[in-house]
Coordinates of C-alpha atoms in Angstrom, one line a residue:
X10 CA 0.8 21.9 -16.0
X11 CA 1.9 20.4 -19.8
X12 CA 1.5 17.0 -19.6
X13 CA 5.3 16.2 -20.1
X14 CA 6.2 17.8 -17.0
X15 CA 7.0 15.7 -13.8
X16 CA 5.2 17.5 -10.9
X17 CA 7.2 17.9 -7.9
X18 CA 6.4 15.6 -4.6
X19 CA 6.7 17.8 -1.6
X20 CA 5.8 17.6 2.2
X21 CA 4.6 20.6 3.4
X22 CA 4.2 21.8 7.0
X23 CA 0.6 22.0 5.9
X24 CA 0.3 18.4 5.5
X25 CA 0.9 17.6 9.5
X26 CA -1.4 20.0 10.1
X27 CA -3.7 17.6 11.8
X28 CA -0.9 15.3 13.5
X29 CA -0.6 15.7 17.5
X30 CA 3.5 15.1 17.7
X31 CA 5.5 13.6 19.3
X32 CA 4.2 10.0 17.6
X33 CA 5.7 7.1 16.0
X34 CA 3.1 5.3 14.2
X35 CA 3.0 2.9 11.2
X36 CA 2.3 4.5 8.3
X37 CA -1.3 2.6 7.9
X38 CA -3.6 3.7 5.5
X39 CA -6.7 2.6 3.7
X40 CA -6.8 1.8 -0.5
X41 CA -9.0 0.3 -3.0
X42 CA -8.4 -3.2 -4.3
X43 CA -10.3 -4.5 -6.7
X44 CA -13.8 -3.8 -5.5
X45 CA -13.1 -3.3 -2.0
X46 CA -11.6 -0.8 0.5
X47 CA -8.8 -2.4 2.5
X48 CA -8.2 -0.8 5.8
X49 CA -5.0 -1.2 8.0
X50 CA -2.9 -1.7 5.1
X51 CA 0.9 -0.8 6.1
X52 CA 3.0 0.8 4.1
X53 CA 7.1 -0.3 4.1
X54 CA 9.7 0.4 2.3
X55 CA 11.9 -1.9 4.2
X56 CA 9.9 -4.6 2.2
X57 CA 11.0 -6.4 -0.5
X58 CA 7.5 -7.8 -1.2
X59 CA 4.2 -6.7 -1.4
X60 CA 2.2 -9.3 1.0
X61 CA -1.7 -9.8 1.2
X62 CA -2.4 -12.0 4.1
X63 CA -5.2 -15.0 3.6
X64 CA -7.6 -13.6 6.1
X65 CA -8.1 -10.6 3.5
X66 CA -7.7 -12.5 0.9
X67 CA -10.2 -14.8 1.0
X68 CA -12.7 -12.0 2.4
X69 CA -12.8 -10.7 -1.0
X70 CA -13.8 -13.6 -2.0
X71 CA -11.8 -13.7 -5.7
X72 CA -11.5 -16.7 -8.0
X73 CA -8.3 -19.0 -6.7
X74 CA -7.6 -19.5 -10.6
X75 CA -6.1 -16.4 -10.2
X76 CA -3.5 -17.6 -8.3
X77 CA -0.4 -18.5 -9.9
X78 CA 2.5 -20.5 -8.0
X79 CA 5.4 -19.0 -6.1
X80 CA 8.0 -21.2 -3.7
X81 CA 10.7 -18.7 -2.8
X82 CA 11.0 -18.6 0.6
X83 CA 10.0 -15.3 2.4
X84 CA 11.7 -14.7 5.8
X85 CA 10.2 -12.9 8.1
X86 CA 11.1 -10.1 10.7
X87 CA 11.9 -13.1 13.7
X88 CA 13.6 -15.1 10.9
X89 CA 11.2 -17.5 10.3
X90 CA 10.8 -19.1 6.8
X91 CA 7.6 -18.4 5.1
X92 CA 6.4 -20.5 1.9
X93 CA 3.6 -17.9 -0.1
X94 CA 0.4 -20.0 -1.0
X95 CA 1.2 -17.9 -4.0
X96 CA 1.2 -14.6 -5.8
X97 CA -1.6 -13.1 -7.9
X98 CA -2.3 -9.6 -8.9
X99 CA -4.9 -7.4 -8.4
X100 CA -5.7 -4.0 -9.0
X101 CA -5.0 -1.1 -6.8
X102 CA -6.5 2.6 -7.0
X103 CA -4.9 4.9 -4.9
X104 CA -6.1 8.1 -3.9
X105 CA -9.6 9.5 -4.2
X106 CA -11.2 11.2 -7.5
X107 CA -10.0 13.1 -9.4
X108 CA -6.5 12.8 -8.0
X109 CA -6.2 9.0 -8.7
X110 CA -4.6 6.3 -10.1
X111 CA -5.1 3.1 -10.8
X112 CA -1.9 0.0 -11.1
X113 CA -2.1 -3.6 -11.4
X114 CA 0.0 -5.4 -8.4
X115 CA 1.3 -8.3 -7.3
X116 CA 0.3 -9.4 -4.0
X117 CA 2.6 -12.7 -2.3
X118 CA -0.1 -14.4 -0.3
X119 CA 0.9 -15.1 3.2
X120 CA -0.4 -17.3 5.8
X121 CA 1.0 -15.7 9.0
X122 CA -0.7 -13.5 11.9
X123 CA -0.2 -10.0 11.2
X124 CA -2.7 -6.9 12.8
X125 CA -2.1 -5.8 8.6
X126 CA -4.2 -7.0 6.0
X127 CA -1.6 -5.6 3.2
X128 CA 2.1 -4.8 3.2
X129 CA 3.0 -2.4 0.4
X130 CA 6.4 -3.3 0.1
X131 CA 8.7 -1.5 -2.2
X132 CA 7.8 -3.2 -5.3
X133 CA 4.0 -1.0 -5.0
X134 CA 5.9 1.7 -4.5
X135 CA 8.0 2.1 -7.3
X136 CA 5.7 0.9 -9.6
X137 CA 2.7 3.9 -7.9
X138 CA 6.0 6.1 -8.0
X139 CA 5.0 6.9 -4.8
X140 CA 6.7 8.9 -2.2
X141 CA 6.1 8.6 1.5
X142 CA 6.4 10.7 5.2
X143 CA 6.0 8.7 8.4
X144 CA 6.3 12.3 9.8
X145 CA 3.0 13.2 8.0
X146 CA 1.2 10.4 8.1
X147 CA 1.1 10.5 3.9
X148 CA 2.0 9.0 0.9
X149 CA 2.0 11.1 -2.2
X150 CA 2.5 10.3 -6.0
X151 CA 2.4 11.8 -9.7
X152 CA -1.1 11.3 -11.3
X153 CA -1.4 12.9 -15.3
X154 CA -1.9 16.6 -13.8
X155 CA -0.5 16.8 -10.5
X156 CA -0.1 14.6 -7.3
X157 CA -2.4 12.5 -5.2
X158 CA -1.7 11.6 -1.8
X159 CA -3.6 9.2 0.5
X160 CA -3.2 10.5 4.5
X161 CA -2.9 7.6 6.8
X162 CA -5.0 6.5 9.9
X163 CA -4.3 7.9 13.0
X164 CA -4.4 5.0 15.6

Protein backbone atom coordinates (compact mmCIF):
# COMPACT_ATOMS: atom_id res chain seq x y z
CA UNK A 1 0.00 0.00 0.00
CA UNK A 2 1.73 3.64 -1.04
CA UNK A 3 2.36 5.23 1.89
CA UNK A 4 -0.11 8.21 1.29
CA UNK A 5 -2.92 6.04 1.29
CA UNK A 6 -5.36 5.82 4.40
CA UNK A 7 -6.04 2.08 4.92
CA UNK A 8 -9.48 1.31 5.55
CA UNK A 9 -10.63 0.19 9.30
CA UNK A 10 -13.13 -2.62 8.99
CA UNK A 11 -14.80 -5.28 11.32
CA UNK A 12 -15.06 -8.35 9.79
CA UNK A 13 -17.22 -11.37 10.84
CA UNK A 14 -13.78 -12.91 11.12
CA UNK A 15 -12.79 -10.84 13.94
CA UNK A 16 -15.70 -12.38 16.42
CA UNK A 17 -14.64 -15.45 15.44
CA UNK A 18 -13.61 -16.40 18.80
CA UNK A 19 -16.48 -14.53 20.84
CA UNK A 20 -19.32 -16.84 22.40
CA UNK A 21 -22.51 -14.24 21.94
CA UNK A 22 -24.81 -13.11 23.39
CA UNK A 23 -22.27 -10.91 25.84
CA UNK A 24 -21.99 -7.45 26.99
CA UNK A 25 -18.62 -6.94 28.27
CA UNK A 26 -16.34 -3.90 28.67
CA UNK A 27 -14.20 -3.48 26.05
CA UNK A 28 -10.92 -4.28 28.45
CA UNK A 29 -7.83 -4.87 26.96
CA UNK A 30 -4.19 -5.03 27.78
CA UNK A 31 -1.33 -2.20 26.31
CA UNK A 32 2.16 -1.19 26.91
CA UNK A 33 2.95 1.94 28.88
CA UNK A 34 6.16 3.02 29.27
CA UNK A 35 7.99 -0.19 30.28
CA UNK A 36 5.11 -2.12 31.46
CA UNK A 37 2.06 -4.02 30.29
CA UNK A 38 -1.16 -2.69 31.85
CA UNK A 39 -3.90 -5.13 32.07
CA UNK A 40 -7.67 -4.35 32.66
CA UNK A 41 -7.29 -1.20 30.91
CA UNK A 42 -10.96 -0.04 29.62
CA UNK A 43 -11.54 1.50 26.74
CA UNK A 44 -14.56 4.51 26.58
CA UNK A 45 -15.45 6.67 24.29
CA UNK A 46 -18.09 8.13 26.57
CA UNK A 47 -14.89 9.68 28.32
CA UNK A 48 -13.75 12.89 28.10
CA UNK A 49 -10.40 12.04 29.86
CA UNK A 50 -7.99 9.57 29.76
CA UNK A 51 -7.57 8.47 33.63
CA UNK A 52 -4.68 6.33 35.24
CA UNK A 53 -5.69 5.56 38.70
CA UNK A 54 -2.84 5.89 41.65
CA UNK A 55 -2.79 2.18 42.46
CA UNK A 56 -1.14 1.77 38.85
CA UNK A 57 0.44 4.55 38.92
CA UNK A 58 2.64 4.31 41.58
CA UNK A 59 3.31 0.50 40.71
CA UNK A 60 5.32 1.68 37.91
CA UNK A 61 7.14 3.31 40.07
CA UNK A 62 7.90 6.72 37.64
CA UNK A 63 9.51 9.89 38.86
CA UNK A 64 6.64 12.32 40.55
CA UNK A 65 8.62 15.24 38.77
CA UNK A 66 6.75 14.12 36.01
CA UNK A 67 3.71 15.27 37.25
CA UNK A 68 2.54 18.47 36.29
CA UNK A 69 -0.62 20.24 38.04
CA UNK A 70 -4.21 19.96 37.10
CA UNK A 71 -7.36 21.31 39.30
CA UNK A 72 -10.39 21.04 37.02
CA UNK A 73 -12.78 19.06 38.58
CA UNK A 74 -13.68 15.62 37.10
CA UNK A 75 -17.11 14.32 37.87
CA UNK A 76 -17.75 11.04 37.99
CA UNK A 77 -20.42 8.52 36.79
CA UNK A 78 -22.50 8.89 40.47
CA UNK A 79 -21.74 12.62 40.23
CA UNK A 80 -19.21 12.93 42.57
CA UNK A 81 -16.45 15.63 42.20
CA UNK A 82 -13.07 14.38 41.70
CA UNK A 83 -9.85 16.69 42.08
CA UNK A 84 -6.83 14.79 39.70
CA UNK A 85 -3.48 14.66 41.82
CA UNK A 86 -2.45 15.66 38.36
CA UNK A 87 -1.82 14.91 34.78
CA UNK A 88 1.45 13.59 33.27
CA UNK A 89 2.16 11.82 30.06
CA UNK A 90 3.50 8.77 29.23
CA UNK A 91 4.02 6.77 26.44
CA UNK A 92 1.68 4.20 25.02
CA UNK A 93 2.51 1.37 22.30
CA UNK A 94 -0.44 -0.24 21.04
CA UNK A 95 -0.50 -3.28 19.29
CA UNK A 96 2.11 -6.03 18.93
CA UNK A 97 5.19 -5.89 16.35
CA UNK A 98 5.23 -5.14 13.49
CA UNK A 99 1.72 -3.82 13.47
CA UNK A 100 2.41 -1.07 16.14
CA UNK A 101 2.46 2.21 17.17
CA UNK A 102 3.74 4.13 19.54
CA UNK A 103 1.94 7.95 21.03
CA UNK A 104 2.73 10.01 23.90
CA UNK A 105 -0.51 10.52 26.31
CA UNK A 106 -1.80 12.27 28.89
CA UNK A 107 -2.98 10.36 31.71
CA UNK A 108 -5.30 12.59 34.63
CA UNK A 109 -4.34 10.74 37.79
CA UNK A 110 -7.23 9.70 39.90
CA UNK A 111 -7.60 8.70 43.35
CA UNK A 112 -10.85 6.72 43.31
CA UNK A 113 -11.75 2.78 43.42
CA UNK A 114 -12.11 1.49 40.09
CA UNK A 115 -11.65 -2.59 39.06
CA UNK A 116 -9.56 -0.41 35.87
CA UNK A 117 -6.22 0.58 36.13
CA UNK A 118 -6.59 2.90 32.84
CA UNK A 119 -9.52 4.58 31.19
CA UNK A 120 -8.73 5.40 27.49
CA UNK A 121 -11.05 8.05 27.15
CA UNK A 122 -11.58 9.79 23.84
CA UNK A 123 -8.71 12.01 23.87
CA UNK A 124 -6.27 8.36 23.37
CA UNK A 125 -8.45 7.66 20.91
CA UNK A 126 -8.32 10.25 18.52
CA UNK A 127 -4.94 10.95 19.03
CA UNK A 128 -4.11 6.52 18.17
CA UNK A 129 -6.93 7.24 15.44
CA UNK A 130 -8.30 4.39 16.66
CA UNK A 131 -11.49 2.72 15.93
CA UNK A 132 -13.33 0.45 18.25
CA UNK A 133 -16.17 -2.74 18.33
CA UNK A 134 -17.62 -3.73 21.66
CA UNK A 135 -19.24 -6.43 19.42
CA UNK A 136 -15.73 -7.85 18.67
CA UNK A 137 -14.00 -7.33 21.50
CA UNK A 138 -11.27 -4.99 19.30
CA UNK A 139 -9.92 -1.89 18.72
CA UNK A 140 -8.21 -1.24 15.46
CA UNK A 141 -6.12 1.68 14.00
CA UNK A 142 -3.84 2.95 10.97
CA UNK A 143 -0.14 2.10 11.47
CA UNK A 144 2.46 3.36 8.27
CA UNK A 145 1.30 0.14 6.20
CA UNK A 146 -1.87 -1.10 7.30
CA UNK A 147 -3.87 -1.46 10.61
CA UNK A 148 -3.15 -2.90 14.01
CA UNK A 149 -5.69 -3.99 16.25
CA UNK A 150 -5.45 -5.05 19.92
CA UNK A 151 -8.43 -7.85 20.75
CA UNK A 152 -9.68 -7.45 24.22
CA UNK A 153 -9.92 -9.76 27.33
CA UNK A 154 -12.62 -11.99 27.57
CA UNK A 155 -13.76 -11.92 31.23
Amino acid sequence: MPKNDEPDIVFLERDGRSIRQPYDDPLVIVLRVEEFNIHWMLIDNGSLANIIYSPAFQQMKLDKKRIKPFTSPLVSFTGDRIIPRGIVTLTVIAGTYPTQVTKNIDFLIVDYPSTNNIILGRPALNILRAAMSTYYLKVKFPIAYGVGEIKGDKF
